[in-house]
PDB file of C-alpha atoms in Angstrom:
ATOM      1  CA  UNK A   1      -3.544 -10.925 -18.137  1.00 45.00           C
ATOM      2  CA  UNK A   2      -6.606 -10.952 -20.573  1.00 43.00           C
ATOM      3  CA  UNK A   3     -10.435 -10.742 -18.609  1.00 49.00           C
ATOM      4  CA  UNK A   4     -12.205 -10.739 -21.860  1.00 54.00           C
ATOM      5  CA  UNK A   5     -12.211  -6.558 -21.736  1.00 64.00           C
ATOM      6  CA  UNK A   6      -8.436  -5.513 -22.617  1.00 75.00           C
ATOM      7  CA  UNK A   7      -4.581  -6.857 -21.730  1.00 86.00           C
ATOM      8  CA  UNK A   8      -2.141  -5.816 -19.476  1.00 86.00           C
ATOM      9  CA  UNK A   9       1.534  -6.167 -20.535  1.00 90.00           C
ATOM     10  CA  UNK A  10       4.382  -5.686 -18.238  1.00 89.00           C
ATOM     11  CA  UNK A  11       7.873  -5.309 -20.146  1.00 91.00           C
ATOM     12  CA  UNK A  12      11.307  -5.291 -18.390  1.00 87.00           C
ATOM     13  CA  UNK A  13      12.471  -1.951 -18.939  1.00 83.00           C
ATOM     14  CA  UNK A  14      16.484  -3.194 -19.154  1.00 70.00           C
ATOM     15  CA  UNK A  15      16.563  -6.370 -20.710  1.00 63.00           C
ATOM     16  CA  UNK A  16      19.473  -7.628 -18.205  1.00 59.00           C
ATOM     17  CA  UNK A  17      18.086  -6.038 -14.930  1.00 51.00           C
ATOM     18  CA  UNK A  18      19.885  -3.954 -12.856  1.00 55.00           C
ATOM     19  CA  UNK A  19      23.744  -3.611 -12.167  1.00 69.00           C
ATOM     20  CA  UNK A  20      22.443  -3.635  -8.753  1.00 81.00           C
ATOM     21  CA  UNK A  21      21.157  -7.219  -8.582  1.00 88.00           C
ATOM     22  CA  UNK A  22      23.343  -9.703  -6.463  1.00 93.00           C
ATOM     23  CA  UNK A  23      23.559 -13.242  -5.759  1.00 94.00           C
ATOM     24  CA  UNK A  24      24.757 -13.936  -2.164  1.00 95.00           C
ATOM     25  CA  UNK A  25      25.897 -17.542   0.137  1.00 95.00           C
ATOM     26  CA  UNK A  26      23.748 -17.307   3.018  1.00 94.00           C
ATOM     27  CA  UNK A  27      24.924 -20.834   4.303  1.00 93.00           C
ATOM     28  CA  UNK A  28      27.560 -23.227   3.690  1.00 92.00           C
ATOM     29  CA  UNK A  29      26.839 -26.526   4.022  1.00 91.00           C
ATOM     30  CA  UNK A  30      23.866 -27.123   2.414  1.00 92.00           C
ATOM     31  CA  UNK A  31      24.532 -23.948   0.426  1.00 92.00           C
ATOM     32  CA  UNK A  32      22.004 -21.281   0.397  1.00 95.00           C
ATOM     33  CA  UNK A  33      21.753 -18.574  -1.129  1.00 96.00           C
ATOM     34  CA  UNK A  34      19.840 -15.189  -1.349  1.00 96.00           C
ATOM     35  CA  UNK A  35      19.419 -13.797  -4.713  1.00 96.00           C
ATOM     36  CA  UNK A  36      18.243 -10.220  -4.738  1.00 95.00           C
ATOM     37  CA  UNK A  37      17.085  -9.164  -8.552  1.00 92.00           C
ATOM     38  CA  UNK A  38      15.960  -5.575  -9.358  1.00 92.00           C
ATOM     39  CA  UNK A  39      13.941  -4.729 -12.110  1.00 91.00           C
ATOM     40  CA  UNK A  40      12.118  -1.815 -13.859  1.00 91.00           C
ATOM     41  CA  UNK A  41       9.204  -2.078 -15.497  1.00 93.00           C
ATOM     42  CA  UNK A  42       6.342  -0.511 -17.849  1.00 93.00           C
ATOM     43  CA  UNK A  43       3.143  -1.671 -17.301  1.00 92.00           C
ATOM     44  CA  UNK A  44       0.389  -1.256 -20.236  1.00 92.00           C
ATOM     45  CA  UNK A  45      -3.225  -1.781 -19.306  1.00 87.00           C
ATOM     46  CA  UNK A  46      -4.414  -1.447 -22.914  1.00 84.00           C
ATOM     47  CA  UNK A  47      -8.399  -1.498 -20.917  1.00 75.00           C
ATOM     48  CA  UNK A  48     -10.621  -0.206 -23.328  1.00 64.00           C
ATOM     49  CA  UNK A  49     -11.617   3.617 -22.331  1.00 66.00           C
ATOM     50  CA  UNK A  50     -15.416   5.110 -22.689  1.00 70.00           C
ATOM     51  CA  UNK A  51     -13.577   8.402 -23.667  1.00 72.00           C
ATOM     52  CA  UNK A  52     -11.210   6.685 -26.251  1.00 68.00           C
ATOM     53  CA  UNK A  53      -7.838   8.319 -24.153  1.00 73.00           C
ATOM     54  CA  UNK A  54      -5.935   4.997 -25.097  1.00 76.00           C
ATOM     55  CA  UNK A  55      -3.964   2.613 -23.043  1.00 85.00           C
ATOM     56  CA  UNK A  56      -2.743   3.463 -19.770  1.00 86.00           C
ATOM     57  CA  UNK A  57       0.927   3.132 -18.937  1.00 90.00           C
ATOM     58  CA  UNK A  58       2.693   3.011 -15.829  1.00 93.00           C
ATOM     59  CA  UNK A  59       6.384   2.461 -14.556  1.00 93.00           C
ATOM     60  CA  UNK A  60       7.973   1.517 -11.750  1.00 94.00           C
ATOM     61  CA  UNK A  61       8.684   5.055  -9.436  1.00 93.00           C
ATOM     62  CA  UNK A  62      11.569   2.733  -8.079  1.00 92.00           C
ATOM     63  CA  UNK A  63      13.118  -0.776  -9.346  1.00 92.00           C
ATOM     64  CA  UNK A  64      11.403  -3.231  -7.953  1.00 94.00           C
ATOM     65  CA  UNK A  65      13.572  -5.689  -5.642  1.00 95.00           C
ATOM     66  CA  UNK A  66      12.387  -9.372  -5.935  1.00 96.00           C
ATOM     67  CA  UNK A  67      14.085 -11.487  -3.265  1.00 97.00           C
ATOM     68  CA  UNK A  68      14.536 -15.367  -3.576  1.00 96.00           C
ATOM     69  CA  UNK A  69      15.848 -17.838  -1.204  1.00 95.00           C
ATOM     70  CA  UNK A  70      17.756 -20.648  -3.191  1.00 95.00           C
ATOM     71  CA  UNK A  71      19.427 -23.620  -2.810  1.00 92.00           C
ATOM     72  CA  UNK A  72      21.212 -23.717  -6.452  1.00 91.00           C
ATOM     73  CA  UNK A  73      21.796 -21.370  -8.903  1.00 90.00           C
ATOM     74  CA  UNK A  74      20.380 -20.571 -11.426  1.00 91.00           C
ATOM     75  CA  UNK A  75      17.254 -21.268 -10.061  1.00 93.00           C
ATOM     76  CA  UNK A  76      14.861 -23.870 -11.206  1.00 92.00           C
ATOM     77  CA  UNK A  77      11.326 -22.734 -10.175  1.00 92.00           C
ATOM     78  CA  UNK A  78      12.111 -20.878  -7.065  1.00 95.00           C
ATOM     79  CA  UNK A  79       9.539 -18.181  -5.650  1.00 96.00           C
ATOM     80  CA  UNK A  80      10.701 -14.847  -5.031  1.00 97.00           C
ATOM     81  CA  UNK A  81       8.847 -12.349  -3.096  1.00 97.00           C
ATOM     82  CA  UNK A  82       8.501  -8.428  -3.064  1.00 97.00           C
ATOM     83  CA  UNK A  83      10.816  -7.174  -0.302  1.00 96.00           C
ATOM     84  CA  UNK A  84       8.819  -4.140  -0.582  1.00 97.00           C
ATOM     85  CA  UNK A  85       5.360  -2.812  -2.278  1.00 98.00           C
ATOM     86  CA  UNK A  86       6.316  -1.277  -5.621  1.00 97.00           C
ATOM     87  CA  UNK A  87       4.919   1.896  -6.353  1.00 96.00           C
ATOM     88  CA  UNK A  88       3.712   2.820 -10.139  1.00 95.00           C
ATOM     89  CA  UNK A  89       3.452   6.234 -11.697  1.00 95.00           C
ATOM     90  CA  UNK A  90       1.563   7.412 -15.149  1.00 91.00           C
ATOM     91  CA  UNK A  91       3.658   9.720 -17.691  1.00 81.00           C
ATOM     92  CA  UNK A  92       2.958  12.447 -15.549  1.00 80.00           C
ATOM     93  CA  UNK A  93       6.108  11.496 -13.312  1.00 81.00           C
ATOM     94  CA  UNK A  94       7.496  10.039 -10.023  1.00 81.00           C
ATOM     95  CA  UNK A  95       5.095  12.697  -8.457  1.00 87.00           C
ATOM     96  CA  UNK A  96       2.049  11.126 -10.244  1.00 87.00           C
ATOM     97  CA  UNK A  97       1.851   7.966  -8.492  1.00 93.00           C
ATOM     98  CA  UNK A  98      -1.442   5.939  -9.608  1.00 92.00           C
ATOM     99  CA  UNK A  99      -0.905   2.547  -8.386  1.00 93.00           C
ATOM    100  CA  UNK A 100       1.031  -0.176  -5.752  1.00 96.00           C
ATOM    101  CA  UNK A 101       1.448  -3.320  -6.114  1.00 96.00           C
ATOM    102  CA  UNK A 102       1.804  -4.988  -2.594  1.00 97.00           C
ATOM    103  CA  UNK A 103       2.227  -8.609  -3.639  1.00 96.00           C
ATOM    104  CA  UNK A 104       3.891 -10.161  -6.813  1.00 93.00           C
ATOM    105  CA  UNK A 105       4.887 -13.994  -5.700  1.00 94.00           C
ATOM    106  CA  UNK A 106       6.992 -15.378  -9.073  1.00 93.00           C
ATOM    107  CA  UNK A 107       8.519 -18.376 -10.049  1.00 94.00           C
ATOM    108  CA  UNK A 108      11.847 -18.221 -11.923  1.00 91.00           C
ATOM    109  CA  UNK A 109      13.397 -21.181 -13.491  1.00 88.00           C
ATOM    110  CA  UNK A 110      12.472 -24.102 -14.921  1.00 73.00           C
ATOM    111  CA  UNK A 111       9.034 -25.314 -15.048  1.00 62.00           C
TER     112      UNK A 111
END
């Protein structure tokens, strides 16, 4: 996200997600299927500062758990959801929580 003022970059911590991510038939016939992908993530708001102190970067206190209800897989433009807010911290650790996000809606697959 650029506003004219700085960028915020949000990089996938592990490149393949989490071992913990699982693709499941909900229903038969049509198939269905729930798709449950968790994710970590470091978030740099690279904002400029008056005092100069640099970017500011946050992570993910837990994964994140992005939830999508599919009717093929892989998906082809399919919106997932938040199954719940994800709470970020700054380098000061999982005690210095500085952020949540309460609503990510994404698209995966295709265009």
């Amino acid at each position: 996200m650029n506003d004219g003022g700085g960028t915020v970059t949000i990089e996938q911590i592990e490149a393949d997600g989490d071992a913990g991510s699982t693709l499941r038939l909900i229903h038969h016939n049509p198939s269905r299927y729930e798709h449950r992908e968790i994710l970590s993530f470091a978030m740099t708001n690279e904002q400029p500062t008056e005092d100069g102190s640099g970017p500011l970067v946050l992570t993910t206190r837990k994964p994140m758990v992005l939830i999508g209800k599919l009717t093929q897989f892989p998906p082809r433009g399919d919106l997932y959801t938040l199954e719940q807010p994800v709470e970020l911290v700054g380098l000061g650790g999982p005690d210095d929580l500085l952020a949540v996000i309460e609503k990510f809606p994404v698209k995966v697959g295709g265009l």
